XYZ file of N, CA and C in Angstrom:
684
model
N 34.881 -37.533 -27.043
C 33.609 -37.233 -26.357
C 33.680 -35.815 -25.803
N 32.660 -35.147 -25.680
C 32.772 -33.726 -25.343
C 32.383 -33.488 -24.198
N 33.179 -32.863 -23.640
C 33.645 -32.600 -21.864
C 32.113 -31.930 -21.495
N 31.644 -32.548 -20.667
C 30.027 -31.720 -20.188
C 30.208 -30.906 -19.507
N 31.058 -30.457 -18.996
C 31.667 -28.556 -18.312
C 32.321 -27.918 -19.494
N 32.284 -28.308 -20.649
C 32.493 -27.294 -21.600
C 31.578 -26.169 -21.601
N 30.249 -26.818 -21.506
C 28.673 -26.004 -21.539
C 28.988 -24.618 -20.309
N 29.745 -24.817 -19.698
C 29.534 -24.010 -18.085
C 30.061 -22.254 -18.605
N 29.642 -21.336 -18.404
C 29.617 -20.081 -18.865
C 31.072 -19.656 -17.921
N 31.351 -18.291 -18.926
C 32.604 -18.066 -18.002
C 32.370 -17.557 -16.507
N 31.287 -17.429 -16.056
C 30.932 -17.267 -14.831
C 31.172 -18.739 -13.781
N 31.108 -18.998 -14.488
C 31.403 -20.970 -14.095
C 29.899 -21.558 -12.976
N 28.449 -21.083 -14.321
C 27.554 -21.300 -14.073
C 27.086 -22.685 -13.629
N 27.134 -23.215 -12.190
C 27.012 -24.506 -12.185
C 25.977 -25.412 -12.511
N 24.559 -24.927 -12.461
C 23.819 -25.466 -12.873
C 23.738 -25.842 -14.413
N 24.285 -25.045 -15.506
C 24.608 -24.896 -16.657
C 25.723 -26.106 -17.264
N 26.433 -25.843 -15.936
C 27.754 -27.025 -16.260
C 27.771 -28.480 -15.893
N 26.667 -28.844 -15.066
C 26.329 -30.344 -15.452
C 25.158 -31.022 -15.946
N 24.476 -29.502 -16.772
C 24.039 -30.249 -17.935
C 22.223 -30.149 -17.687
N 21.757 -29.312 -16.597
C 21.059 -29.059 -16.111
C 20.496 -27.998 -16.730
N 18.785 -27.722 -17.132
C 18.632 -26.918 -18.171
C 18.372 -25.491 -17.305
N 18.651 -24.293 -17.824
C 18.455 -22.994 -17.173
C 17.167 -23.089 -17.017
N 16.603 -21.436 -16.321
C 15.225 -20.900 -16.378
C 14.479 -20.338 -17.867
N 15.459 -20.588 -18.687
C 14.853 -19.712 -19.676
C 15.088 -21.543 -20.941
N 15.662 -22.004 -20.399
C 15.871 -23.352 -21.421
C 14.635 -24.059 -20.907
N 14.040 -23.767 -19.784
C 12.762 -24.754 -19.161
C 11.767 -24.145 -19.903
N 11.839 -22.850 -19.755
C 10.125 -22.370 -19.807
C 10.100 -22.609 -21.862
N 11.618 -22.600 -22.838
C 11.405 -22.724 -24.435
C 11.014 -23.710 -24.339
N 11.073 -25.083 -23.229
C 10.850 -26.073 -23.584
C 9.722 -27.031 -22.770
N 8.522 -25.970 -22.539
C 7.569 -25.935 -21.365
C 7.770 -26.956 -20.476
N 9.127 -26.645 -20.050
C 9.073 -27.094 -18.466
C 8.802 -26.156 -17.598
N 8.384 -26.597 -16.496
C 8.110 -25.352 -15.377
C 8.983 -26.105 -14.427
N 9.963 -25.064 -13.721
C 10.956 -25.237 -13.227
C 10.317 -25.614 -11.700
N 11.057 -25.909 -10.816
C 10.625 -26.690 -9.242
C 10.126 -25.424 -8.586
N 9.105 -26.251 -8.140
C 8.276 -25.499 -7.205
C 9.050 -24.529 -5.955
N 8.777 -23.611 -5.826
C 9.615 -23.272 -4.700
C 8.214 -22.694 -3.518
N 8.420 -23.403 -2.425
C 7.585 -23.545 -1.112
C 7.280 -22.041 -0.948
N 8.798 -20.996 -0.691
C 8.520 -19.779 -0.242
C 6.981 -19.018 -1.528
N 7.840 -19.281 -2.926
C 7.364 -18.228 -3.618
C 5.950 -18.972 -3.785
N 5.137 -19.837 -3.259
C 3.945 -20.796 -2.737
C 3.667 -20.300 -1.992
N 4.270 -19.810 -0.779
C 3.259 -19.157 0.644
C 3.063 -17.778 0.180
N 3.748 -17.038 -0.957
C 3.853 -15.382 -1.165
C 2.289 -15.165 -1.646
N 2.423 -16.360 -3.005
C 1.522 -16.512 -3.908
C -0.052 -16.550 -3.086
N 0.165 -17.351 -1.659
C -1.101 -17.719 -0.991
C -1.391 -16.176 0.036
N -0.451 -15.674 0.073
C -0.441 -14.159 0.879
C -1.238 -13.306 -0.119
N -0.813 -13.107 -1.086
C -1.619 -12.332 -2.481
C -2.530 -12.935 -2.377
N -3.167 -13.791 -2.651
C -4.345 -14.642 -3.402
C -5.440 -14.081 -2.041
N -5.266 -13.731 -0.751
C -6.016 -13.769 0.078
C -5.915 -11.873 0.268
N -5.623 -11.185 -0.477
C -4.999 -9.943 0.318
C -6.796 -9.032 -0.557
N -7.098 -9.260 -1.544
C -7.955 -8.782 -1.811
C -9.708 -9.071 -1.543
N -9.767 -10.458 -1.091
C -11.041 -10.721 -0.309
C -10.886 -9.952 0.935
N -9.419 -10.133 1.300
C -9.548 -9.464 2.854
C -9.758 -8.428 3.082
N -9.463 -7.584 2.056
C -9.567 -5.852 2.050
C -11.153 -5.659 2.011
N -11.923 -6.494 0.853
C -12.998 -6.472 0.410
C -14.138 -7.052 2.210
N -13.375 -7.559 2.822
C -13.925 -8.155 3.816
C -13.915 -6.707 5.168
N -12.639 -6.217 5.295
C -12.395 -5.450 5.789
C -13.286 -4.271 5.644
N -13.464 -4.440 4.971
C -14.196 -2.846 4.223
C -15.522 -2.979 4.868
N -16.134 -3.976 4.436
C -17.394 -4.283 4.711
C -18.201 -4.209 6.147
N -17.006 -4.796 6.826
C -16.527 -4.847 7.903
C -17.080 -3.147 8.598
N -16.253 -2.370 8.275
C -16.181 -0.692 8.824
C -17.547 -0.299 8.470
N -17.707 -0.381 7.161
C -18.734 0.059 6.553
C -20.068 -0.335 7.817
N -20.247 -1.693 8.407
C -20.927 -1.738 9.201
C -20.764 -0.869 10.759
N -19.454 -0.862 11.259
C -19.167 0.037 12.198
C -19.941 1.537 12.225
N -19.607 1.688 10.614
C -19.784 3.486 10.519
C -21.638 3.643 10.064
N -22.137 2.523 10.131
C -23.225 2.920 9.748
C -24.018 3.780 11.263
N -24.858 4.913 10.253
C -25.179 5.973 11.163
C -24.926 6.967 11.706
N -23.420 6.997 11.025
C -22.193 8.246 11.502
C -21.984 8.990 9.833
N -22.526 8.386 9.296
C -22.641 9.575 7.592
C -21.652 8.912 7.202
N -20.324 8.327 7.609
C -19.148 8.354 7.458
C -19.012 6.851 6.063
N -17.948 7.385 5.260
C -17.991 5.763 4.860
C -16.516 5.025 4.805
N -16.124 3.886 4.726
C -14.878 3.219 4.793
C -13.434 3.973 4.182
N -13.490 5.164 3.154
C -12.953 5.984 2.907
C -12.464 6.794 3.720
N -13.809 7.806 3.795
C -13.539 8.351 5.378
C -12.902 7.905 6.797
N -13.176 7.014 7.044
C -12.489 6.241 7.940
C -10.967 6.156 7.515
N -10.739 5.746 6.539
C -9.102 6.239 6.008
C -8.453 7.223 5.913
N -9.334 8.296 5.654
C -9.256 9.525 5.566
C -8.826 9.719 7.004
N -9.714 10.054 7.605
C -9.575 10.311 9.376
C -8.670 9.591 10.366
N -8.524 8.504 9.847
C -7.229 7.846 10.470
C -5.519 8.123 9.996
N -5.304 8.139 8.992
C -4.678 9.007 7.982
C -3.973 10.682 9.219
N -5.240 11.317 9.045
C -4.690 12.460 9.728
C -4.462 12.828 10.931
N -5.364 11.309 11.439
C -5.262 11.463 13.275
C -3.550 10.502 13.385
N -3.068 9.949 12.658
C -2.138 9.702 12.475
C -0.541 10.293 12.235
N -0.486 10.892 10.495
C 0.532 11.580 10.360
C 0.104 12.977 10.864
N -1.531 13.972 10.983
C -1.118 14.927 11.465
C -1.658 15.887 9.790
N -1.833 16.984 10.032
C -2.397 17.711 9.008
C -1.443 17.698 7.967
N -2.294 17.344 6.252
C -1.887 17.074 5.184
C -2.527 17.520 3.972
N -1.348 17.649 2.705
C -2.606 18.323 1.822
C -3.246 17.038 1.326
N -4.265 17.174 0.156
C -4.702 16.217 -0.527
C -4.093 15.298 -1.462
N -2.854 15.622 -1.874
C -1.837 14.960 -2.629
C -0.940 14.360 -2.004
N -0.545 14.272 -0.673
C -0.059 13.929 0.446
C -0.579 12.880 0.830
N -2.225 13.224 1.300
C -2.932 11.979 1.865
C -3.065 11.070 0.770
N -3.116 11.359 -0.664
C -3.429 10.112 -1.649
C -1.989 9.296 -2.083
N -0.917 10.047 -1.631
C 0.087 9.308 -2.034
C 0.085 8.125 -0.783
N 0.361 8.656 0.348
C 0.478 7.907 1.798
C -0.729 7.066 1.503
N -2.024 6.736 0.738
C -2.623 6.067 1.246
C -2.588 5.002 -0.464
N -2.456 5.498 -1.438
C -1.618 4.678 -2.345
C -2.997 4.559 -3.054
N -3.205 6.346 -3.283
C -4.152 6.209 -4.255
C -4.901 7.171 -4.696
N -5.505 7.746 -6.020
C -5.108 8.876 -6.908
C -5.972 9.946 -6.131
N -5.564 11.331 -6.527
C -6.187 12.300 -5.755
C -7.655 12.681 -5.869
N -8.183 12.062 -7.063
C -9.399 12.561 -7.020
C -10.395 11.634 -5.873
N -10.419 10.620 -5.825
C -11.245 9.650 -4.383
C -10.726 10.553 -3.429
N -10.068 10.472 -2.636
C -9.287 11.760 -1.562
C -9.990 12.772 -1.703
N -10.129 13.574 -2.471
C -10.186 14.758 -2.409
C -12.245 14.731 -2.164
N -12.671 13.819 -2.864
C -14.204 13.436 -2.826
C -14.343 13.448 -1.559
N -13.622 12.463 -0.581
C -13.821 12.006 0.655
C -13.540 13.197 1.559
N -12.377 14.374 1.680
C -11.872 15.334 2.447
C -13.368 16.320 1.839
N -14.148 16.327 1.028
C -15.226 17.355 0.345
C -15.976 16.949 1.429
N -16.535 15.240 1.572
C -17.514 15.107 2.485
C -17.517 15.284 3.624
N -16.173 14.791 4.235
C -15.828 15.038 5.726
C -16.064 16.273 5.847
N -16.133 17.282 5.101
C -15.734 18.417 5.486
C -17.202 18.980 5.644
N -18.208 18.410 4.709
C -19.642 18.864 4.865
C -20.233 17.983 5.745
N -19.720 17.187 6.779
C -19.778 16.123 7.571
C -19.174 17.102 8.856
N -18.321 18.296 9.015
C -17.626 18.728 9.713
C -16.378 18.315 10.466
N -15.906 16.980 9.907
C -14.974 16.478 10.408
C -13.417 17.097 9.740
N -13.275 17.453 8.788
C -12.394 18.038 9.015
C -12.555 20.005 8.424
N -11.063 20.553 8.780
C -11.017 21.622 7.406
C -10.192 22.205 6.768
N -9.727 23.036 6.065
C -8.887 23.605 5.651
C -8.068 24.421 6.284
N -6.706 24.573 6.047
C -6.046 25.863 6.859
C -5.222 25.753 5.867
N -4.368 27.374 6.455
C -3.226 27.582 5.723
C -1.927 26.428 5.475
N -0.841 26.521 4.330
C -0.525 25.726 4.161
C 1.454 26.668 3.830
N 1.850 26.773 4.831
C 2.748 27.530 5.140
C 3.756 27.131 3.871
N 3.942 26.335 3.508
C 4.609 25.591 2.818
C 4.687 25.464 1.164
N 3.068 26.064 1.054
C 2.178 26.142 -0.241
C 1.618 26.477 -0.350
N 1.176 28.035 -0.713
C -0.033 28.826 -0.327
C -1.020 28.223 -1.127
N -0.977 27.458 -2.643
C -1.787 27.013 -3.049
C -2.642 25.571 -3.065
N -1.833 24.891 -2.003
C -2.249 23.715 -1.752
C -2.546 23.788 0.025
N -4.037 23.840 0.013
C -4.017 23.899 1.699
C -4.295 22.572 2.359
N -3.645 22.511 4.137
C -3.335 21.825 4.733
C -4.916 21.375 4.991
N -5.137 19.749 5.242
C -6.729 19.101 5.766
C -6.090 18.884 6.977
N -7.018 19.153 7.874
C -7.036 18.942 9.363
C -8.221 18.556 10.307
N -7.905 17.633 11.076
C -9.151 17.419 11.772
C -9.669 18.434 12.560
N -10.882 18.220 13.178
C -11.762 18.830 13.758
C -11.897 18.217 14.659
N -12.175 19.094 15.841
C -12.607 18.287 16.921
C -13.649 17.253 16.979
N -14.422 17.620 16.311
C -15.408 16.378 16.608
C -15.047 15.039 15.293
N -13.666 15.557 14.293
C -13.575 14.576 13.542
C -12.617 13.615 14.473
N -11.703 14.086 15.216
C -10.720 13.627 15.925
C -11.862 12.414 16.858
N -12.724 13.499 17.719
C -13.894 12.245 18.573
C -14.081 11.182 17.606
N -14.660 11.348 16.647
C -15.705 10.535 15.765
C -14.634 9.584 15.202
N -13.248 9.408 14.646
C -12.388 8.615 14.734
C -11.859 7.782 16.038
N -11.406 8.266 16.980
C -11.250 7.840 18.187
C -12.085 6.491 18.728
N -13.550 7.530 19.018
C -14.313 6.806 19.390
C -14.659 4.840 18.211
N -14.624 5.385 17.022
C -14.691 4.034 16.237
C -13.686 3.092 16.414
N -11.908 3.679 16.651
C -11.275 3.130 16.917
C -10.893 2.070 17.865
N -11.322 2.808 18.717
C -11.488 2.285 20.336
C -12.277 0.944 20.172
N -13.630 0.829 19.671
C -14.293 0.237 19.291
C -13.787 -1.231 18.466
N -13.070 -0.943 17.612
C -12.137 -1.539 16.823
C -10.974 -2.389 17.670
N -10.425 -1.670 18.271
C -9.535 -2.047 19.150
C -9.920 -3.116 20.258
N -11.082 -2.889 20.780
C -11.693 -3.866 21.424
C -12.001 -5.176 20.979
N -12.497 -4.988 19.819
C -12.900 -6.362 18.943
C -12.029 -6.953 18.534
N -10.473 -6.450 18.292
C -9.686 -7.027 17.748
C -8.892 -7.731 19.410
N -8.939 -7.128 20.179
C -8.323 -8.056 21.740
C -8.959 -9.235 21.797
N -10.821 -9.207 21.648
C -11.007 -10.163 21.997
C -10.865 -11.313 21.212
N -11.238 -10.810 19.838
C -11.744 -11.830 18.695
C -10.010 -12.316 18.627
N -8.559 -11.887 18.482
C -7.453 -12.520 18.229
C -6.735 -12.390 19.733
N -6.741 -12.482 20.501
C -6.048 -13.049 21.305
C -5.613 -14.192 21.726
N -5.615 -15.200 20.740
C -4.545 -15.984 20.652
C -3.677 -15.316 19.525
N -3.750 -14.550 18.518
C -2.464 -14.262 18.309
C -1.111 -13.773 18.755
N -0.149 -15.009 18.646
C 1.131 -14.011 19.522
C 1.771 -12.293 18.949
N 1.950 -11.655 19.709
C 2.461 -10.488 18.963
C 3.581 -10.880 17.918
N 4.251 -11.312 18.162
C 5.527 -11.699 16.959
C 4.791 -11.858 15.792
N 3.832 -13.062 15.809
C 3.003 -13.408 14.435
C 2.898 -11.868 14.162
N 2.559 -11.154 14.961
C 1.554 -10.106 13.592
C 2.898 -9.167 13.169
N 3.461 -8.847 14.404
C 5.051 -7.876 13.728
C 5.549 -9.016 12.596
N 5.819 -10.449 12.228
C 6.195 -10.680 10.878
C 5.184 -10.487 10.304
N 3.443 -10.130 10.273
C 2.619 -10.251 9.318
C 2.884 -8.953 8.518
N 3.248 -7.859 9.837
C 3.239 -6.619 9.115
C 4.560 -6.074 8.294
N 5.331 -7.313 8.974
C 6.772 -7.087 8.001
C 6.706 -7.606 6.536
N 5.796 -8.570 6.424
C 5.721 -9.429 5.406
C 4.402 -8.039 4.577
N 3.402 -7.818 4.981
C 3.012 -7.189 3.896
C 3.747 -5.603 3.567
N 4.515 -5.048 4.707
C 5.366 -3.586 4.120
C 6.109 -4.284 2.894
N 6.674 -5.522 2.968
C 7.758 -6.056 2.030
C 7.201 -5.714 0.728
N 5.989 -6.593 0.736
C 4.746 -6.750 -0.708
C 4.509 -5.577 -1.044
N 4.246 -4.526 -0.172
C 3.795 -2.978 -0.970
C 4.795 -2.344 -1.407
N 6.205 -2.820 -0.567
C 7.079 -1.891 -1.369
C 7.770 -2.444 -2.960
N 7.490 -3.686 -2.917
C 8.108 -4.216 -4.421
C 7.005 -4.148 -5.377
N 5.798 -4.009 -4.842
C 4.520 -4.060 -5.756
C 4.147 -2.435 -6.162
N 4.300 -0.969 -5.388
C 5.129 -0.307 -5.910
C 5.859 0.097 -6.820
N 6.729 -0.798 -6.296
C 8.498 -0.607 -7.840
C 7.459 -1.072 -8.717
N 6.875 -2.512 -8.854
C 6.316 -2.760 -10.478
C 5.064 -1.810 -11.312
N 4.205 -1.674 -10.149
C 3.304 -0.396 -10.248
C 3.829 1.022 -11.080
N 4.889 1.807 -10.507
C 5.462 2.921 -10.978
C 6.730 2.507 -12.107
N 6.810 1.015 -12.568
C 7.999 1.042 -13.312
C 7.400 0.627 -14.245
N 6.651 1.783 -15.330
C 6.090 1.864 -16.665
C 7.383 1.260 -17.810
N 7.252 0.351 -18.310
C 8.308 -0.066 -19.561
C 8.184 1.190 -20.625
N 9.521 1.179 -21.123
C 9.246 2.625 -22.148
C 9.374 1.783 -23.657
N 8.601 2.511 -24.148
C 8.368 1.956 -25.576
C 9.856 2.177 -26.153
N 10.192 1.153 -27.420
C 11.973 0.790 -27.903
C 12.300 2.713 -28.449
N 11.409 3.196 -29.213
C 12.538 4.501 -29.460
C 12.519 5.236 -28.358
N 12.085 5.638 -27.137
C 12.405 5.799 -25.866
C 13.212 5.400 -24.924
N 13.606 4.315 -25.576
C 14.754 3.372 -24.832
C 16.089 3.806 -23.955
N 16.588 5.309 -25.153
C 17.433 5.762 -25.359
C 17.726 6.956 -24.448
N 16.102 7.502 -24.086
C 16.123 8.584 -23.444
C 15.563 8.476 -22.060
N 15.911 7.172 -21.176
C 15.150 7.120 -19.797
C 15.543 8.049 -18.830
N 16.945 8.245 -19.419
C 17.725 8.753 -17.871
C 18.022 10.534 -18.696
N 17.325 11.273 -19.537
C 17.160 12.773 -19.580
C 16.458 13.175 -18.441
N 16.414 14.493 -18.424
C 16.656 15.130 -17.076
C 14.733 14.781 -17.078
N 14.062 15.365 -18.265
C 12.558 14.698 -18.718
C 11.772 13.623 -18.541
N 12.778 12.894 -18.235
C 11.748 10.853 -18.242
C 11.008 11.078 -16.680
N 11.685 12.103 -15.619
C 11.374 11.616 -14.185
C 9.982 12.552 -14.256
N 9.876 13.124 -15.241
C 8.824 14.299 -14.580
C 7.439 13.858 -14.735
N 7.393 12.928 -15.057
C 5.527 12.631 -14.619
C 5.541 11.439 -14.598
N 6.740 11.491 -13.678
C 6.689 9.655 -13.022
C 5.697 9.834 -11.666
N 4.729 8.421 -11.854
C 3.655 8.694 -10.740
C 3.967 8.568 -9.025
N 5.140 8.787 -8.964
C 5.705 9.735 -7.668
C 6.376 10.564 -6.904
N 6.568 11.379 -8.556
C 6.931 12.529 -8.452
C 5.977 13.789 -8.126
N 6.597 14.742 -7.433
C 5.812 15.896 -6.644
C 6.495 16.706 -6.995
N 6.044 18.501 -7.552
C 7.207 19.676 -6.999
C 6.782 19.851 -5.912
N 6.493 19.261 -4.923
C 6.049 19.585 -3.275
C 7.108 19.203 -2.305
N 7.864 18.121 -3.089
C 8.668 17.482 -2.787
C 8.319 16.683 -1.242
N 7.550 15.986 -1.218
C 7.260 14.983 -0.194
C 7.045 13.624 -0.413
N 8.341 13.080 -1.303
C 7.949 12.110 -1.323
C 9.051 10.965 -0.246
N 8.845 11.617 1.042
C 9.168 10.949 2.655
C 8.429 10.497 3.633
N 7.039 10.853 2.524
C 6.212 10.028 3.317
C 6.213 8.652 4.143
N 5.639 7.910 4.609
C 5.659 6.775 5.088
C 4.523 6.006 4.508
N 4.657 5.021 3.305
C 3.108 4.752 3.138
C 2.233 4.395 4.022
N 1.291 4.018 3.742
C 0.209 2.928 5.091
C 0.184 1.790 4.436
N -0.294 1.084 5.491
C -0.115 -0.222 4.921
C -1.351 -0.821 3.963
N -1.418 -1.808 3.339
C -1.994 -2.353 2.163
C -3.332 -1.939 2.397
N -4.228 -1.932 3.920
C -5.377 -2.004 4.042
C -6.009 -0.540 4.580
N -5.640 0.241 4.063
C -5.749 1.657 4.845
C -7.034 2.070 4.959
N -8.022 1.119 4.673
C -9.506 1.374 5.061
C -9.998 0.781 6.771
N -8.598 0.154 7.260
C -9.373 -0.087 8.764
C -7.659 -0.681 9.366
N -7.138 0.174 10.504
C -5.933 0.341 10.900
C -5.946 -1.055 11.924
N -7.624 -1.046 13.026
C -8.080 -1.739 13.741
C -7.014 -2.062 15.091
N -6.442 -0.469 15.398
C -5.961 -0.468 16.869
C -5.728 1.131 17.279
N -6.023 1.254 18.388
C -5.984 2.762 19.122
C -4.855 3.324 19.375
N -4.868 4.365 19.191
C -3.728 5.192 19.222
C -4.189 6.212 20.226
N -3.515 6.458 21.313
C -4.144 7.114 22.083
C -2.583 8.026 22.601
């Protein structure tokens, strides 16, 4: 009779060795392997992350009505009342998203007077966006606003809940990210990932070299607390 830990790999794979089928022996043989609870609550974190944005948005969009401004802008302006004057390739990386929307939105603010251009010590050809005084007010003031609604409307949330909420979605942006920027290379490319060539128009690469940014987090259309 044949020893059923014969099967067990030289790793001395235990699940393997009493006979128990792998992940890849389930799915040839459409089993779907046991549910797992965590990767169930992740799944229910995603499934809700894009109504909420879509909710969020909608949300500001009503705030800003009457101020010219739109839910962009509001990202925009929080963005810089935040990290502080940036170019346009800067603010679209930190906000996790391509330069041309950005650059639309820093056009309007700017014919909006909220923000403007200055020198860019660093890059004479890429200049620094900066607020304006009255862009700095005109953020503030919405914020504040924001900030209020969020004391009253969640105050039963304990602070802990939301420091793991916000730990739990930095987690999600940074692995969603890696899959985002980790383009598969077609098989005769296979060979050449790691030439000095493969990195150079990887979508977070800069010759500006800033990529120390800090992203923002998933919802960068409404921060919804004051910074004062």
């Amino acid at each position: 009779m044949k020893d059923p830990h014969e099967s067990a790999g030289a790793d001395g794979d235990e699940a393997t060795a009493i006979g128990g089928p792998t992940i890849a022996e389930a799915l040839t043989q459409d089993m779907a392997p046991a549910e797992d609870p965590a990767e169930d609550l992740l799944y229910g974190v995603i499934r809700r992350l894009w109504p909420l944005h879509r909710t969020v948005v909608r949300a500001v969009e009503r705030e800003l009505a009457g101020t010219g401004m739109t839910a962009g802008e509001h990202a925009l302006l929080d963005a810089l009342r935040t990290e502080g004057p940036r170019t346009v390739p800067q603010l679209a990386r930190g906000m996790g998203l391509d330069r041309q929307p950005v650059q639309r939105w820093v056009n309007h603010a700017a014919e909006l007077g909220l923000v403007v251009t200055a020198p860019n010590p660093a890059h004479r050809r890429s200049s620094l966006i900066r607020l304006t005084p009255r862009g700095t007010e005109a953020i503030r003031g919405v914020q504040e606003f924001e900030a209020t609604q969020l004391r009253r409307r969640l105050a039963d949330l304990p602070a802990e809940d939301v420091r793991t909420a916000l730990h739990v979605l930095d987690r999600l942006g940074e692995e969603f990210r890696h899959l985002a920027n980790g383009q598969r290379p077609a098989p005769e490319e296979t060979d050449s990932t790691d030439s000095p060539d493969s990195h150079r128009n990887h979508p977070n690469s800069d010759n500006g070299g800033d990529s120390g940014i800090t992203p923002t987090p998933l919802h960068p259309a409404h921060k919804g607390r004051s910074r004062r």
